[in-house]
Coordinates of C-alpha atoms in Angstrom, one line a residue:
Chain A
M11 CA 6.4 9.9 -102.4
K12 CA 3.9 7.5 -104.9
V13 CA 3.3 3.6 -103.7
W14 CA 3.1 1.4 -106.3
H15 CA 1.4 -2.3 -105.9
F16 CA 3.8 -5.3 -107.7
S17 CA 2.8 -9.0 -107.8
E18 CA 4.8 -11.2 -109.9
M19 CA 1.5 -13.6 -110.2
A20 CA 3.4 -16.3 -109.0
Y21 CA 1.9 -20.0 -109.6
H22 CA 2.9 -20.5 -106.1
P23 CA 0.9 -24.0 -106.0
G24 CA 3.4 -25.9 -108.2
W25 CA 6.8 -24.5 -105.9
D26 CA 7.2 -28.0 -103.7
Q27 CA 6.5 -30.6 -107.0
L28 CA 9.1 -28.4 -109.0
G29 CA 12.0 -28.7 -106.6
H30 CA 15.1 -27.0 -107.1
S31 CA 14.4 -25.1 -110.4
L32 CA 11.2 -22.7 -111.2
R33 CA 12.0 -21.9 -114.1
N34 CA 12.8 -22.5 -117.7
S35 CA 13.4 -26.0 -117.4
I36 CA 9.8 -27.2 -116.1
P37 CA 6.9 -28.5 -117.8
S38 CA 4.1 -27.0 -118.3
R39 CA 2.1 -29.7 -116.9
V40 CA 2.7 -28.9 -113.4
A41 CA 0.2 -25.8 -113.6
D42 CA -3.1 -26.5 -113.8
P43 CA -4.7 -23.9 -116.2
K44 CA -8.1 -23.9 -114.1
I45 CA -6.0 -22.9 -110.6
V46 CA -3.6 -20.3 -113.2
A47 CA -7.3 -19.0 -114.1
D48 CA -8.1 -18.5 -110.4
L49 CA -5.0 -17.0 -109.6
L50 CA -4.6 -14.6 -112.4
N51 CA -8.0 -13.2 -112.0
R52 CA -7.0 -13.0 -108.4
Y53 CA -3.8 -11.2 -108.6
L54 CA -5.9 -8.8 -111.2
D55 CA -8.6 -8.0 -108.4
E56 CA -6.0 -7.2 -105.8
W57 CA -4.7 -4.5 -108.8
A58 CA -8.4 -2.8 -109.3
L59 CA -9.1 -2.8 -105.9
C60 CA -5.6 -0.4 -105.9
D61 CA -7.4 2.0 -107.4
E62 CA -9.7 2.4 -104.4
L63 CA -6.9 2.7 -102.5
G64 CA -4.3 5.3 -104.3
I65 CA -2.0 3.0 -104.7
N66 CA -1.0 3.0 -108.3
I67 CA -0.1 -0.2 -110.2
M68 CA 3.1 -1.7 -111.4
V69 CA 3.8 -4.8 -113.3
N70 CA 6.6 -7.1 -115.0
E71 CA 7.2 -9.9 -117.0
H72 CA 8.9 -13.2 -116.5
H73 CA 9.3 -16.5 -118.7
A74 CA 8.8 -20.6 -118.1
S75 CA 8.6 -19.6 -114.5
A76 CA 6.4 -21.1 -111.6
T77 CA 7.3 -17.6 -109.6
C78 CA 5.8 -15.6 -112.5
L79 CA 2.5 -16.1 -114.5
D80 CA 2.8 -12.5 -116.3
A81 CA 4.7 -13.4 -119.4
V82 CA 3.6 -10.7 -121.2
C83 CA 3.6 -7.6 -119.1
T84 CA 0.9 -5.4 -121.4
V85 CA -1.4 -8.2 -120.9
P86 CA -2.6 -6.9 -117.4
L87 CA -1.7 -3.8 -117.7
A88 CA -4.2 -3.6 -120.9
I89 CA -6.9 -5.0 -118.4
L90 CA -6.0 -2.7 -116.1
A91 CA -6.1 -0.1 -118.5
R92 CA -9.6 -0.2 -118.4
E93 CA -11.0 -1.7 -114.7
T94 CA -8.8 1.2 -113.6
K95 CA -9.9 4.7 -113.3
K96 CA -7.2 7.1 -111.8
V97 CA -3.9 5.3 -110.8
R98 CA -0.7 5.3 -112.6
L99 CA 0.2 2.3 -114.6
L100 CA 3.8 1.2 -114.4
C101 CA 5.2 -2.0 -115.8
L102 CA 8.6 -2.4 -114.9
G103 CA 9.3 -3.6 -117.3
M104 CA 9.1 -4.6 -120.8
P105 CA 12.5 -6.6 -121.8
I106 CA 13.4 -4.4 -125.0
A107 CA 16.5 -6.1 -125.9
N108 CA 14.6 -9.5 -126.4
R109 CA 11.3 -8.4 -128.2
Y110 CA 12.4 -8.9 -132.0
D111 CA 9.7 -6.5 -132.9
A112 CA 10.4 -2.9 -131.7
V113 CA 7.9 -1.5 -133.2
R114 CA 5.1 -3.7 -131.6
V115 CA 6.3 -2.4 -128.0
A116 CA 5.6 1.4 -129.3
E117 CA 2.2 0.4 -130.6
E118 CA 1.4 -1.7 -127.4
Y119 CA 2.2 0.9 -124.7
S120 CA 0.9 3.7 -127.0
M121 CA -2.9 2.0 -127.4
I122 CA -2.8 1.4 -123.7
D123 CA -1.9 4.5 -122.8
V124 CA -4.5 6.2 -124.9
I125 CA -6.9 3.4 -123.3
S126 CA -6.3 4.5 -119.9
R127 CA -6.2 8.1 -121.1
G128 CA -2.6 8.9 -120.3
R129 CA -1.3 6.9 -117.6
V130 CA 1.6 4.7 -118.5
E131 CA 4.8 4.4 -117.2
M132 CA 6.6 2.9 -119.8
G133 CA 9.8 0.7 -118.0
F134 CA 12.5 -0.4 -120.2
V135 CA 14.5 -3.4 -118.6
K136 CA 17.7 -5.5 -119.4
G137 CA 16.0 -8.5 -118.0
S138 CA 17.3 -11.1 -115.6
P139 CA 19.8 -13.6 -116.9
L140 CA 17.2 -16.2 -117.0
E141 CA 15.3 -14.5 -119.7
I142 CA 17.9 -15.4 -122.1
A143 CA 17.1 -18.8 -122.5
P144 CA 13.3 -18.4 -123.2
A145 CA 13.8 -15.5 -126.0
N146 CA 17.0 -16.9 -127.4
S147 CA 18.4 -13.5 -127.3
S148 CA 22.3 -12.9 -127.5
P149 CA 23.7 -12.4 -124.5
V150 CA 26.8 -11.1 -125.6
D151 CA 25.5 -7.4 -127.0
L152 CA 22.1 -6.9 -125.0
M153 CA 22.6 -3.7 -124.3
E154 CA 23.7 -2.4 -127.5
R155 CA 20.5 -4.1 -128.8
F156 CA 18.4 -2.5 -125.9
W157 CA 19.6 1.0 -126.8
E158 CA 19.0 0.9 -130.3
A159 CA 15.2 -0.6 -129.4
H160 CA 15.0 2.1 -126.9
D161 CA 16.2 4.8 -129.5
L162 CA 13.7 3.4 -132.6
I163 CA 10.6 3.0 -129.9
L164 CA 11.0 6.4 -128.9
K165 CA 11.1 7.9 -132.1
A166 CA 8.0 5.6 -132.9
M167 CA 5.8 7.2 -130.5
T168 CA 7.0 10.7 -131.0
T169 CA 7.0 10.9 -135.2
Q170 CA 3.9 12.3 -136.2
D171 CA 4.3 13.3 -139.8
G172 CA 4.0 9.6 -140.9
P173 CA 6.6 6.8 -142.0
F174 CA 10.1 6.8 -141.3
N175 CA 13.3 4.5 -142.3
W176 CA 15.6 2.6 -140.0
E177 CA 18.2 0.2 -140.9
G178 CA 20.2 -0.2 -137.8
K179 CA 22.5 -3.1 -136.4
F180 CA 19.9 -5.0 -135.1
F181 CA 16.4 -3.6 -136.5
H182 CA 15.2 -3.1 -140.1
Y183 CA 12.1 -1.0 -140.7
R184 CA 11.4 1.0 -143.9
Q185 CA 7.9 2.0 -142.9
V186 CA 7.6 3.0 -139.1
N187 CA 4.0 4.3 -138.4
V188 CA 2.7 3.9 -135.1
W189 CA -1.1 4.7 -134.9
P190 CA -2.4 5.6 -132.4
R191 CA 0.3 8.0 -130.7
P192 CA 0.4 8.0 -127.2
Y193 CA -1.8 10.1 -125.0
Q194 CA 1.0 11.5 -123.3
A195 CA 3.1 14.2 -125.4
P196 CA 5.7 13.3 -126.3
H197 CA 5.3 9.9 -125.2
P198 CA 4.8 8.3 -121.5
P199 CA 7.7 8.7 -118.8
V200 CA 10.4 6.2 -118.9
W201 CA 11.7 4.4 -116.2
I202 CA 14.5 1.9 -116.7
T203 CA 16.0 -1.1 -114.2
C204 CA 19.4 -0.4 -112.5
G205 CA 22.0 -2.9 -110.9
S206 CA 25.1 -1.1 -111.3
Q207 CA 26.4 2.2 -110.6
G208 CA 27.2 2.1 -114.6
T209 CA 24.3 1.8 -115.8
A210 CA 22.4 4.1 -113.0
T211 CA 25.5 7.2 -115.2
V212 CA 23.4 6.5 -118.3
V213 CA 20.4 6.5 -117.3
A214 CA 20.8 9.9 -115.4
E215 CA 22.2 11.4 -118.5
K216 CA 18.2 10.6 -119.8
G217 CA 16.6 11.9 -117.1
Y218 CA 14.7 9.3 -116.8
V219 CA 13.2 7.3 -113.8
I220 CA 15.9 4.5 -112.4
G221 CA 14.3 1.5 -110.4
V222 CA 16.1 -0.6 -108.0
L223 CA 14.9 -4.2 -107.4
N224 CA 16.8 -6.1 -104.3
T225 CA 20.0 -3.9 -104.0
G226 CA 18.7 -3.3 -100.7
Y227 CA 20.5 -1.1 -97.7
T228 CA 24.5 -1.7 -99.1
R229 CA 24.3 -1.6 -102.7
T230 CA 21.7 0.9 -102.8
P231 CA 23.4 4.4 -101.8
G232 CA 25.8 3.7 -104.5
I233 CA 23.3 3.3 -107.4
F234 CA 21.3 6.3 -106.2
N235 CA 24.6 8.6 -105.6
A236 CA 26.0 7.7 -109.2
Y237 CA 23.0 8.9 -110.2
R238 CA 22.9 12.3 -108.7
K239 CA 26.4 12.7 -109.5
R240 CA 26.2 12.6 -113.1
A241 CA 22.9 14.8 -113.1
A242 CA 24.7 17.1 -111.0
E243 CA 27.6 17.1 -113.8
L244 CA 25.4 18.0 -116.2
G245 CA 23.9 20.7 -114.2
R246 CA 20.4 18.7 -113.7
A247 CA 18.6 18.3 -110.3
A248 CA 17.7 14.7 -109.9
A249 CA 15.0 15.0 -107.5
P250 CA 13.7 12.1 -105.5
D251 CA 10.7 11.4 -108.2
R252 CA 13.8 9.7 -110.1
F253 CA 14.6 7.4 -107.7
A254 CA 12.2 4.3 -107.5
Y255 CA 12.8 1.8 -104.4
M256 CA 11.4 -2.1 -104.5
A257 CA 10.4 -3.2 -101.2
L258 CA 8.1 -6.6 -100.0
I259 CA 5.9 -4.9 -97.5
G260 CA 4.1 -6.8 -94.8
V261 CA 2.1 -4.5 -92.3
G262 CA -0.1 -5.9 -89.8
A263 CA -2.3 -4.6 -86.8
T264 CA 0.3 -6.3 -84.7
K265 CA 3.8 -7.0 -84.9
E266 CA 3.1 -10.6 -85.7
E267 CA 0.8 -9.8 -87.9
G268 CA 2.8 -7.9 -90.2
Y269 CA 5.6 -10.4 -89.9
R270 CA 3.8 -12.8 -90.8
R271 CA 2.5 -11.4 -94.0
A272 CA 5.9 -10.3 -94.7
H273 CA 7.0 -13.6 -93.7
Q274 CA 4.9 -15.1 -96.9
I275 CA 5.6 -12.4 -99.5
A276 CA 9.2 -13.1 -98.7
D277 CA 9.5 -16.3 -100.4
Y278 CA 9.4 -14.1 -103.6
S279 CA 12.8 -13.5 -102.3
R280 CA 13.6 -16.7 -101.3
T281 CA 12.9 -18.5 -104.4
T282 CA 15.2 -16.5 -106.7
P283 CA 17.6 -19.0 -106.6
R284 CA 15.4 -21.9 -107.6
A285 CA 17.1 -22.1 -111.0
N286 CA 19.5 -24.4 -113.0
G287 CA 22.5 -22.7 -112.3
W288 CA 23.4 -22.5 -116.2
D289 CA 20.8 -20.1 -116.5
F290 CA 22.4 -17.7 -114.2
D291 CA 25.4 -17.2 -116.6
P292 CA 24.7 -17.3 -120.2
P293 CA 28.0 -16.0 -122.0
G294 CA 28.0 -12.1 -122.2
Y295 CA 25.4 -11.3 -120.1
N296 CA 27.4 -10.8 -116.9
P297 CA 30.8 -8.7 -116.2
L298 CA 33.3 -11.1 -117.2
P299 CA 34.9 -11.2 -113.9
L300 CA 31.4 -12.1 -112.4
S301 CA 31.0 -14.7 -115.4
T302 CA 34.9 -16.2 -114.6
K303 CA 34.3 -16.4 -110.9
I304 CA 31.1 -18.2 -112.1
M305 CA 33.1 -20.3 -114.4
A306 CA 36.1 -21.3 -111.7
S307 CA 33.1 -22.3 -109.0
A308 CA 31.3 -24.3 -111.5
A309 CA 34.5 -25.8 -112.0
A310 CA 35.6 -26.5 -108.8
K311 CA 32.3 -28.2 -108.2
G312 CA 31.7 -25.0 -105.6
P313 CA 28.4 -23.6 -104.0
G314 CA 27.8 -21.1 -106.8
V315 CA 28.3 -17.6 -106.8
S316 CA 25.4 -15.5 -106.9
V317 CA 24.3 -13.4 -109.0
F318 CA 22.0 -11.4 -107.0
P319 CA 23.6 -11.2 -103.9
V320 CA 21.8 -9.7 -100.5
E321 CA 23.8 -8.4 -98.0
R322 CA 22.9 -7.4 -94.1
R323 CA 23.9 -3.6 -93.2
D324 CA 27.5 -5.2 -91.8
G325 CA 27.8 -6.0 -95.2
T326 CA 27.6 -10.2 -94.4
R327 CA 26.0 -12.0 -97.0
V328 CA 22.3 -13.0 -96.2
D329 CA 21.4 -16.7 -97.1
V330 CA 18.2 -15.5 -99.0
T331 CA 16.9 -19.2 -99.2
K332 CA 16.5 -19.8 -95.4
A333 CA 16.2 -15.5 -94.3
T334 CA 13.9 -14.5 -91.6
V335 CA 12.1 -10.9 -91.7
D336 CA 14.5 -9.4 -89.7
E337 CA 17.3 -10.2 -91.7
F338 CA 15.3 -9.1 -94.9
I339 CA 14.3 -6.1 -92.9
D340 CA 18.3 -5.7 -91.8
A341 CA 19.1 -5.8 -95.4
G342 CA 16.8 -3.1 -96.6
L343 CA 14.5 -5.6 -98.8
V344 CA 11.7 -6.0 -96.3
F345 CA 9.7 -3.4 -94.2
A346 CA 7.2 -5.3 -91.8
G347 CA 5.5 -4.9 -88.8
T348 CA 2.6 -2.2 -87.4
P349 CA 2.6 0.6 -89.3
D350 CA 4.6 2.6 -87.0
M351 CA 7.5 0.4 -87.4
V352 CA 6.9 0.1 -91.2
Y353 CA 6.8 3.9 -91.4
D354 CA 10.1 4.1 -89.2
Q355 CA 12.0 1.6 -91.5
M356 CA 11.0 3.1 -94.5
K357 CA 12.4 6.6 -93.1
E358 CA 15.6 5.2 -92.0
F359 CA 16.4 3.7 -95.4
Y360 CA 14.6 6.8 -97.1
D361 CA 17.5 9.2 -95.2
H362 CA 20.4 6.4 -95.7
V363 CA 20.0 6.5 -99.6
G364 CA 19.4 10.1 -99.9
G365 CA 15.5 9.7 -100.8
F366 CA 13.3 9.0 -103.2
G367 CA 10.6 9.8 -104.7
H368 CA 8.7 5.8 -105.5
L369 CA 8.3 3.0 -103.2
L370 CA 7.7 0.1 -105.6
M371 CA 6.0 -2.1 -102.8
M372 CA 5.7 -5.8 -103.4
G373 CA 2.4 -6.0 -101.4
Q374 CA 1.8 -9.9 -102.6
G375 CA 3.7 -12.6 -103.0
G376 CA 4.3 -16.3 -102.6
Y377 CA 1.5 -18.0 -100.6
I378 CA 0.0 -15.1 -98.7
S379 CA -3.5 -15.0 -99.4
H380 CA -6.1 -13.3 -101.4
A381 CA -8.0 -12.2 -97.9
E382 CA -4.2 -11.4 -96.7
T383 CA -3.2 -9.1 -98.8
V384 CA -5.8 -7.4 -99.5
A385 CA -5.7 -6.4 -95.6
N386 CA -2.2 -5.8 -96.5
L387 CA -3.2 -3.2 -98.9
K388 CA -5.7 -1.4 -97.2
L389 CA -3.8 -0.9 -94.1
F390 CA -0.5 0.1 -95.7
S391 CA -3.4 2.8 -97.6
K392 CA -5.1 3.8 -94.4
E393 CA -2.6 4.0 -92.0
V394 CA 1.2 4.5 -94.0
L395 CA 0.5 6.0 -97.2
P396 CA -1.2 9.3 -95.9
R397 CA 2.2 10.0 -93.5
L398 CA 4.4 9.1 -96.8
S399 CA 4.0 12.5 -98.2
D400 CA 6.1 13.9 -95.2
L401 CA 8.6 12.1 -97.5
G402 CA 9.7 13.6 -101.0
Chain B
M26 CA 53.4 -15.6 -130.8
G27 CA 53.2 -12.5 -133.4
R28 CA 51.0 -10.0 -134.5
L29 CA 49.6 -9.0 -137.1
E30 CA 46.9 -6.1 -138.3
M31 CA 44.8 -6.8 -140.7
R32 CA 41.7 -4.6 -141.7
G33 CA 41.2 -3.5 -138.5
A34 CA 41.7 -6.4 -136.9
S35 CA 44.7 -7.0 -134.8
L36 CA 45.6 -10.5 -134.7
E37 CA 47.7 -12.6 -132.5
L38 CA 49.7 -14.9 -135.2
L39 CA 51.8 -18.3 -134.8
S40 CA 54.1 -19.4 -137.2
R41 CA 56.0 -22.5 -137.1
G42 CA 57.8 -24.4 -139.5
S43 CA 58.3 -24.6 -143.0
G44 CA 57.1 -26.2 -146.1
R45 CA 53.6 -26.3 -147.7
P46 CA 51.3 -24.3 -145.7
V47 CA 49.0 -25.3 -143.3
L48 CA 46.2 -22.6 -142.0
F49 CA 45.0 -23.7 -139.0
L50 CA 42.1 -22.5 -137.4
H51 CA 41.4 -22.8 -134.0
A52 CA 38.6 -23.8 -132.0
E53 CA 36.2 -22.3 -128.9
E54 CA 38.5 -23.5 -126.2
A55 CA 41.4 -25.4 -125.0
F56 CA 43.7 -23.1 -127.5
E57 CA 47.0 -23.8 -125.5
Q58 CA 46.3 -27.9 -125.6
N59 CA 46.6 -27.7 -129.1
L60 CA 50.0 -26.7 -129.2
P61 CA 51.7 -30.3 -129.1
F62 CA 49.4 -31.0 -132.6
L63 CA 51.1 -27.8 -133.9
E64 CA 54.2 -28.5 -133.1
R65 CA 53.9 -31.6 -134.7
L66 CA 53.1 -30.6 -138.0
A67 CA 55.1 -27.7 -137.8
K68 CA 57.7 -31.0 -138.6
K69 CA 56.6 -31.2 -142.5
Y70 CA 54.6 -28.3 -142.9
R71 CA 54.8 -24.4 -142.6
V72 CA 51.9 -24.0 -139.7
I73 CA 50.3 -20.6 -139.4
V74 CA 47.5 -19.8 -136.5
P75 CA 45.8 -17.2 -136.1
R76 CA 44.2 -16.3 -132.6
H77 CA 40.4 -15.4 -134.2
P78 CA 39.0 -11.7 -133.2
G79 CA 37.9 -11.9 -129.7
F80 CA 39.8 -14.9 -128.9
G81 CA 42.7 -15.1 -126.9
G82 CA 45.2 -11.7 -127.2
S83 CA 43.2 -10.5 -130.8
A84 CA 40.9 -7.5 -130.9
L85 CA 37.7 -7.5 -131.9
P86 CA 36.6 -4.5 -134.4
P87 CA 33.1 -3.6 -133.5
E88 CA 32.5 -3.7 -137.1
F89 CA 32.5 -7.5 -137.0
R90 CA 29.6 -9.5 -136.3
T91 CA 29.0 -12.6 -138.6
V92 CA 31.8 -15.8 -139.4
A93 CA 31.6 -14.8 -142.9
D94 CA 33.6 -11.5 -141.3
L95 CA 36.2 -14.1 -140.1
A96 CA 36.1 -16.1 -143.1
L97 CA 37.1 -13.3 -145.3
L98 CA 39.4 -12.0 -143.2
Y99 CA 41.6 -15.1 -143.5
L100 CA 40.9 -15.1 -147.1
D101 CA 42.7 -11.9 -147.0
L102 CA 45.2 -13.3 -144.9
L103 CA 46.0 -15.8 -147.5
D104 CA 46.3 -12.7 -150.0
E105 CA 48.6 -10.9 -147.5
L106 CA 50.8 -14.0 -146.4
E107 CA 51.1 -15.1 -149.9
L108 CA 49.8 -18.9 -149.2
K109 CA 49.8 -20.7 -152.6
D110 CA 47.7 -24.3 -152.0
P111 CA 47.4 -24.0 -148.5
I112 CA 45.8 -27.0 -147.1
L113 CA 42.8 -25.5 -144.2
V114 CA 42.8 -27.2 -140.9
G115 CA 39.9 -26.2 -138.6
S116 CA 38.7 -27.4 -135.6
S117 CA 34.8 -26.7 -133.6
F118 CA 34.5 -23.4 -134.4
G119 CA 37.6 -23.0 -137.1
G120 CA 35.7 -26.0 -139.0
W121 CA 32.8 -23.0 -139.3
I122 CA 34.8 -20.9 -140.3
A123 CA 37.3 -22.6 -142.7
T124 CA 34.1 -24.1 -144.1
E125 CA 32.7 -20.6 -145.5
M126 CA 36.1 -19.9 -147.1
C127 CA 36.0 -23.0 -149.3
V128 CA 32.0 -22.0 -150.5
Y129 CA 33.2 -18.3 -150.9
S130 CA 36.8 -19.1 -152.8
P131 CA 36.9 -22.8 -153.5
E132 CA 40.0 -22.1 -155.8
R133 CA 42.3 -20.6 -153.0
I134 CA 42.2 -23.6 -151.1
A135 CA 43.8 -27.1 -152.0
R136 CA 42.8 -29.7 -149.3
L137 CA 40.3 -29.0 -146.1
V138 CA 40.5 -30.9 -142.9
L139 CA 37.4 -30.6 -140.8
V140 CA 37.6 -31.8 -137.1
G141 CA 34.3 -31.8 -135.2
S142 CA 33.4 -28.6 -137.2
L143 CA 29.8 -26.4 -136.7
G144 CA 28.4 -24.6 -139.0
V145 CA 26.3 -26.5 -141.5
K146 CA 23.3 -27.6 -139.9
L147 CA 21.8 -30.7 -141.7
G148 CA 18.8 -31.8 -139.7
G149 CA 15.2 -30.3 -139.3
R150 CA 14.0 -27.5 -137.5
E151 CA 12.9 -29.5 -135.2
D152 CA 16.3 -31.3 -134.8
R153 CA 19.2 -30.2 -132.5
D154 CA 22.7 -30.6 -134.9
F155 CA 24.2 -29.3 -132.2
A156 CA 24.3 -29.7 -128.6
D157 CA 23.0 -26.6 -126.9
I158 CA 26.2 -26.0 -124.7
Y159 CA 25.5 -23.1 -122.8
F160 CA 22.2 -24.6 -121.0
M161 CA 23.7 -27.8 -119.2
P162 CA 25.6 -28.5 -116.4
H163 CA 29.5 -27.9 -116.4
E164 CA 30.2 -31.8 -115.6
E165 CA 27.6 -32.6 -118.7
L166 CA 29.2 -29.8 -120.8
R167 CA 33.2 -31.6 -120.3
R168 CA 31.7 -35.1 -121.1
R169 CA 30.1 -34.1 -124.0
L170 CA 33.5 -32.6 -124.9
Y171 CA 36.3 -34.7 -123.9
A172 CA 36.3 -38.3 -123.6
D173 CA 38.4 -38.2 -121.0
P174 CA 37.5 -34.7 -119.1
E175 CA 39.9 -35.4 -116.2
R176 CA 42.8 -35.3 -118.0
W177 CA 42.3 -33.3 -121.0
S178 CA 39.4 -30.6 -119.9
P179 CA 41.0 -27.2 -119.0
D180 CA 40.3 -26.6 -115.4
F181 CA 39.0 -23.5 -114.9
S182 CA 39.4 -23.4 -111.5
K183 CA 43.0 -23.9 -112.0
L184 CA 43.9 -21.1 -114.5
S185 CA 45.8 -18.6 -113.4
E186 CA 43.4 -14.9 -113.6
A187 CA 45.0 -14.3 -116.7
D188 CA 44.2 -17.5 -118.7
L189 CA 41.3 -17.5 -116.9
Q190 CA 39.7 -14.3 -118.0
I191 CA 41.2 -15.6 -121.8
A192 CA 38.7 -18.3 -121.1
G193 CA 35.8 -16.5 -120.1
R194 CA 36.3 -13.7 -123.3
D195 CA 36.7 -16.8 -125.5
R196 CA 33.6 -18.4 -124.3
Q197 CA 32.0 -14.6 -125.0
S198 CA 33.3 -14.4 -128.1
M199 CA 32.0 -17.9 -129.3
A200 CA 28.7 -16.7 -128.2
Y201 CA 28.9 -13.7 -129.9
F202 CA 29.3 -15.6 -133.3
G203 CA 27.3 -18.9 -132.8
W204 CA 23.7 -17.6 -130.9
R205 CA 21.8 -17.2 -133.5
P206 CA 21.3 -19.0 -135.6
Y207 CA 22.9 -21.3 -133.8
M208 CA 26.3 -22.5 -134.6
H209 CA 25.5 -22.7 -138.3
N210 CA 25.2 -20.3 -141.1
P211 CA 21.6 -21.1 -142.6
L212 CA 23.5 -20.3 -146.1
L213 CA 25.7 -23.0 -146.5
R214 CA 24.1 -26.2 -146.3
K215 CA 22.8 -25.3 -150.1
W216 CA 26.5 -24.8 -150.9
M217 CA 28.3 -27.7 -150.5
H218 CA 28.6 -28.1 -153.8
R219 CA 31.5 -25.4 -153.7
V220 CA 33.7 -27.0 -151.5
R221 CA 34.6 -29.1 -154.2
M222 CA 38.6 -29.9 -153.0
P223 CA 39.6 -33.2 -151.1
T224 CA 38.4 -33.1 -147.9
L225 CA 39.0 -35.1 -144.8
L226 CA 36.7 -35.2 -141.6
V227 CA 38.0 -36.1 -138.6
W228 CA 35.9 -36.8 -135.7
G229 CA 36.0 -38.5 -132.4
E230 CA 33.9 -41.3 -131.3
Q231 CA 32.6 -39.6 -128.4
D232 CA 31.6 -36.2 -129.3
G233 CA 28.9 -35.3 -127.3
F234 CA 28.6 -31.5 -129.1
V235 CA 28.8 -32.9 -132.8
S236 CA 27.6 -35.9 -133.1
P237 CA 29.6 -39.0 -135.3
A238 CA 26.1 -39.6 -136.7
Y239 CA 26.4 -35.5 -137.9
A240 CA 29.7 -36.6 -139.8
K241 CA 28.3 -39.0 -141.6
S242 CA 25.9 -36.9 -142.9
L243 CA 28.0 -34.1 -143.6
A244 CA 30.8 -36.5 -145.5
A245 CA 27.4 -37.4 -147.3
A246 CA 27.0 -33.9 -147.8
L247 CA 30.3 -32.5 -149.4
P248 CA 31.6 -33.9 -152.7
Q249 CA 34.9 -35.5 -152.0
A250 CA 35.0 -35.8 -148.0
E251 CA 35.9 -39.2 -146.4
L252 CA 35.3 -39.5 -142.8
C253 CA 37.6 -40.6 -139.9
T254 CA 36.4 -41.5 -136.4
I255 CA 39.2 -41.9 -133.9
A256 CA 38.3 -43.9 -131.0
K257 CA 38.8 -42.4 -127.1
A258 CA 38.2 -39.0 -127.9
G259 CA 35.2 -36.4 -127.9
H260 CA 35.1 -32.9 -129.7
F261 CA 38.9 -32.5 -130.1
P262 CA 40.6 -35.8 -131.4
Q263 CA 43.7 -33.6 -131.8
I264 CA 44.1 -32.9 -128.0
E265 CA 43.0 -36.7 -126.8
Q266 CA 44.8 -38.9 -129.3
L267 CA 47.3 -36.8 -131.2
E268 CA 49.3 -39.5 -132.3
E269 CA 46.5 -40.9 -134.5
T270 CA 45.6 -37.6 -135.3
V271 CA 48.5 -36.5 -136.8
G272 CA 48.5 -39.8 -138.8
V273 CA 45.2 -39.5 -140.3
V274 CA 45.9 -35.9 -141.1
E275 CA 49.3 -36.2 -142.5
S276 CA 48.5 -39.2 -144.8
F277 CA 45.5 -37.5 -146.0
I278 CA 47.8 -34.2 -146.9
R279 CA 50.5 -36.5 -148.7
S280 CA 47.9 -38.7 -150.3

């Protein structure tokens, strides 16, 4: 089991002032660059500490958001390539259907892979619907563009014989020639995030690692099983290292301490609905049956339709804006408490979903302080991490 | 509604009346609400209404990518149906398609009627000629499209499941053709001189998607266009002010 520490680098000091939306339409004057500088450097320090703790590193990116100051995922990745020496560096990931220059993606990943001497894990993501407005990326043919970008990036990273031609539907180059080529051969491992069984089936055909975020207790088994089923049909074993699960983790010397940390980190989940309703359903992004439900609900001035539903084990819906740590634990999004409790919750979840080889640990989120984050990571590294070798 | 197979596109095709041919190119929504307008025109003219590929029950061939594909398809349709001296009437997205047809083959079109049309960007890079309909509250969008949304706007919460699926797909198809560049083809502006046939612009005074001020600029950019604004109408005057719109269109065709 590999563990990866993940933070969205939130600008929580602006949350109260910003009110109902933390994304896309919010004015940047709200964020004080001096406070942003302190926060970004602090979050980087927490990742750098992971090198000593044996916890790998995961970064991501969002745009125009007070929940995530990381607008360029390869910037922290590049810094950490120098600041760390041992752990692996995962970007989950690069929204390649929203990038107009796919070759540049290949160049960024290759350079960081070389600087880190082969420690990059290369994530490609569809990105959330909230990413459509900042990128002005056409949502209707997003996945078609995603797969063309994927094909081009991998060809660009693995071609060692000089320029090649690419005149596709979305990307046009006549002289693709990436220098330097990546350190790892033929290229860094590929990860793709999945929210549906359909995508899991496609990713299984490629044999990549699938990462699931916020799918919880009820939806994760179906996604992992779809991957396993397709891999088996193709005569391949789907080893645990093909599966990554993200959980918010608060660990403490006492249950209360662990819960207190998890409670603060869980503001990551509680803030997910805080955006303008229209940003969740750009036309063509969501499957048509979901999109039409959202249209009908908006017309009826209804309560809105969650694009990211979180469910308890009994299948009932959790109101993530108000959920307690216990409710999040029930939903499978949080593991919290003493090291024993965290291990037991993880073990139960692990068995429930048929195993996974990567724990994407959100060890920082929301208002949790630097000191508390460091304590959380250190205690996890000392008391939980050694026991995870029992699990795949 | 009939069906026509053309160039890989399977099109629903409505055909009514007889006389001089009128090709009506529909907008991105509210197709059904256009039927009274079309029935009125069909009393005097042969009215032909294709559902655009990707809209209604018409298939979208995967190789169709731009509005130019639709404009060229409908120029072929004029030949296929042997329509002589047709009058093109285009509403909103349909007006964009009609404008492209006129730029490519002005000799094929006798007269052009554009109702709240999209397609031609006239403002500068920081001006928004066409309201950003995908990034605003539902109620604001309804107010921008209809002077009286309570009466005329489709209510997605009351549609049958089948009609709701069509409305959702229509919304996706509009975005497919109009996402970027947004609701226009940058090529069109410099070729406006080719739209040389007599042209009528019909605009709702309360159009909040494409403003009446834009309509004035568009009229000035076209060689022989007159602008007629309709009171108490938003983006679809043919729906909200049927009699007045039928009157100005018929009078223009006769003139």
